[in-house]
Amino acid sequence: MTYEGVLAKMQTEFGNPIQYYLVFENSFLNVNQLLHKEIEITFQGYQCLNCNKKKKIFRQGFCYDCFYSSPAVGDWIMRPELSTAHLGIADRDLEYETRVQLQPHVVYLASSSEVKVGVTRKTQVPTRWIDQGAEQAIAIVEVPNRYLAGITEVALKNHFSDKTNWRKMLTNDIVSIDLLAEKLKIERLLPQEVQEYFHLDKNDLYEMHYPVAAYPKKINSLSLDKTPNYVGKLMGIKGQYLLFEDGTVFNIRGSEGYIVSINV
Ligand SMILES: [Zn+2]
């Protein structure tokens, strides 16, 4: 059976284990069902996720022009503290930025290769944590806009990492830590304007269980630009990565906007 379409990050469903779906224009695929099976991935071309033109992908599924013009990839996405919609100030498109920035955001701690601090829109919980391959995660504060979440993250970056080491995450080289105990230490580190949002009565600790039959010991990242055709036996899915028996890992999110055919 062959599936063909433009890659976008896998959709997920929280469960034990987490369910993963590849969604194409005319079909979708529950990737969990491919575990222990051989699959073939073939590169067919590019299609920008924003303008749909068949242009080479520059970053995050966007062509060069879209990456530098679309409000969906402004600097405040990666650096929430640069958000300015709460002041009525535009970066690229105030209407878009108001809609995305002025909604509840969560600052969280997540454990994987280390404990990291991060920011997400509340609607993206627990999707964001699954996409990062976190083992466990806990919300620290829920704030009404992206800016407040951003300055909280900046304050906590002095005490926690803000990145996951993806090699360690994919080889299951992970830390075991009590995130609730870490959260208790954090209140005094929060910026003044955020302290009122710190509550100890909301302590839902999320645990993520990924569909992985065997973790690789050494990994090689698959790039469709260099290797346009790949065949391998799928042994797991974690974060947005497919893990194969030969140690190859394929970052679906890193290949957004690539048109592929998948033969199963
Ligand atoms: Zn484009």
PDB file of N, CA and C in Angstrom, residues 1-8 11 21-30 47 54 259-260:
ATOM      1  N   MET A   1       0.857  -1.188   0.000  1.00  0.00           N
ATOM      2  CA  MET A   1       0.000   0.000   0.000  1.00  0.00           C
ATOM      3  C   MET A   1       0.894   1.240   0.000  1.00  0.00           C
ATOM      4  N   THR A   2       0.545   2.222  -0.826  1.00  0.00           N
ATOM      5  CA  THR A   2       1.367   3.428  -0.897  1.00  0.00           C
ATOM      6  C   THR A   2       0.562   4.656  -0.474  1.00  0.00           C
ATOM      7  N   TYR A   3       1.175   5.421   0.404  1.00  0.00           N
ATOM      8  CA  TYR A   3       0.580   6.687   0.830  1.00  0.00           C
ATOM      9  C   TYR A   3       1.461   7.783   0.260  1.00  0.00           C
ATOM     10  N   GLU A   4       0.828   8.853  -0.221  1.00  0.00           N
ATOM     11  CA  GLU A   4       1.654   9.928  -0.758  1.00  0.00           C
ATOM     12  C   GLU A   4       1.092  11.274  -0.345  1.00  0.00           C
ATOM     13  N   GLY A   5       1.995  12.205  -0.025  1.00  0.00           N
ATOM     14  CA  GLY A   5       1.531  13.527   0.335  1.00  0.00           C
ATOM     15  C   GLY A   5       2.642  14.379   0.927  1.00  0.00           C
ATOM     16  N   VAL A   6       2.238  15.559   1.382  1.00  0.00           N
ATOM     17  CA  VAL A   6       3.184  16.515   1.968  1.00  0.00           C
ATOM     18  C   VAL A   6       3.322  16.203   3.456  1.00  0.00           C
ATOM     19  N   LEU A   7       4.558  16.036   3.908  1.00  0.00           N
ATOM     20  CA  LEU A   7       4.757  15.749   5.325  1.00  0.00           C
ATOM     21  C   LEU A   7       4.456  16.968   6.181  1.00  0.00           C
ATOM     22  N   ALA A   8       3.713  16.752   7.241  1.00  0.00           N
ATOM     23  CA  ALA A   8       3.543  17.738   8.302  1.00  0.00           C
ATOM     24  C   ALA A   8       3.702  16.957   9.586  1.00  0.00           C
ATOM     25  N   GLN A  11       0.157  13.979  13.874  1.00  0.00           N
ATOM     26  CA  GLN A  11      -0.849  14.281  14.878  1.00  0.00           C
ATOM     27  C   GLN A  11      -0.799  13.170  15.923  1.00  0.00           C
ATOM     28  N   TYR A  21      -0.338   9.732  14.038  1.00  0.00           N
ATOM     29  CA  TYR A  21      -0.989   9.701  12.723  1.00  0.00           C
ATOM     30  C   TYR A  21      -0.257  10.596  11.735  1.00  0.00           C
ATOM     31  N   LEU A  22      -0.045  10.068  10.549  1.00  0.00           N
ATOM     32  CA  LEU A  22       0.421  10.891   9.438  1.00  0.00           C
ATOM     33  C   LEU A  22      -0.819  11.237   8.623  1.00  0.00           C
ATOM     34  N   VAL A  23      -1.061  12.523   8.459  1.00  0.00           N
ATOM     35  CA  VAL A  23      -2.286  12.940   7.786  1.00  0.00           C
ATOM     36  C   VAL A  23      -1.927  13.586   6.449  1.00  0.00           C
ATOM     37  N   PHE A  24      -2.393  12.969   5.377  1.00  0.00           N
ATOM     38  CA  PHE A  24      -2.192  13.509   4.034  1.00  0.00           C
ATOM     39  C   PHE A  24      -3.514  14.034   3.506  1.00  0.00           C
ATOM     40  N   GLU A  25      -3.453  14.661   2.344  1.00  0.00           N
ATOM     41  CA  GLU A  25      -4.656  15.295   1.807  1.00  0.00           C
ATOM     42  C   GLU A  25      -5.807  14.298   1.651  1.00  0.00           C
ATOM     43  N   ASN A  26      -5.503  13.126   1.116  1.00  0.00           N
ATOM     44  CA  ASN A  26      -6.574  12.171   0.819  1.00  0.00           C
ATOM     45  C   ASN A  26      -6.503  10.875   1.608  1.00  0.00           C
ATOM     46  N   SER A  27      -5.609  10.823   2.586  1.00  0.00           N
ATOM     47  CA  SER A  27      -5.482   9.583   3.348  1.00  0.00           C
ATOM     48  C   SER A  27      -4.809   9.876   4.680  1.00  0.00           C
ATOM     49  N   PHE A  28      -4.932   8.952   5.614  1.00  0.00           N
ATOM     50  CA  PHE A  28      -4.133   9.070   6.825  1.00  0.00           C
ATOM     51  C   PHE A  28      -3.692   7.693   7.279  1.00  0.00           C
ATOM     52  N   LEU A  29      -2.671   7.712   8.121  1.00  0.00           N
ATOM     53  CA  LEU A  29      -1.980   6.484   8.458  1.00  0.00           C
ATOM     54  C   LEU A  29      -1.737   6.484   9.963  1.00  0.00           C
ATOM     55  N   ASN A  30      -2.210   5.450  10.663  1.00  0.00           N
ATOM     56  CA  ASN A  30      -1.879   5.281  12.080  1.00  0.00           C
ATOM     57  C   ASN A  30      -0.495   4.631  12.129  1.00  0.00           C
ATOM     58  N   GLN A  47       6.776  21.096  -1.119  1.00  0.00           N
ATOM     59  CA  GLN A  47       5.589  21.948  -1.200  1.00  0.00           C
ATOM     60  C   GLN A  47       5.498  22.760   0.087  1.00  0.00           C
ATOM     61  N   LYS A  54       5.543  24.745  -5.114  1.00  0.00           N
ATOM     62  CA  LYS A  54       6.532  23.663  -5.107  1.00  0.00           C
ATOM     63  C   LYS A  54       7.933  24.256  -5.013  1.00  0.00           C
ATOM     64  N   ILE A 259       7.415  16.406   0.021  1.00  0.00           N
ATOM     65  CA  ILE A 259       6.438  15.465  -0.519  1.00  0.00           C
ATOM     66  C   ILE A 259       7.102  14.096  -0.547  1.00  0.00           C
ATOM     67  N   VAL A 260       6.430  13.108   0.044  1.00  0.00           N
ATOM     68  CA  VAL A 260       6.998  11.775   0.089  1.00  0.00           C
ATOM     69  C   VAL A 260       5.957  10.744  -0.319  1.00  0.00           C
TER      70      VAL A 260
END
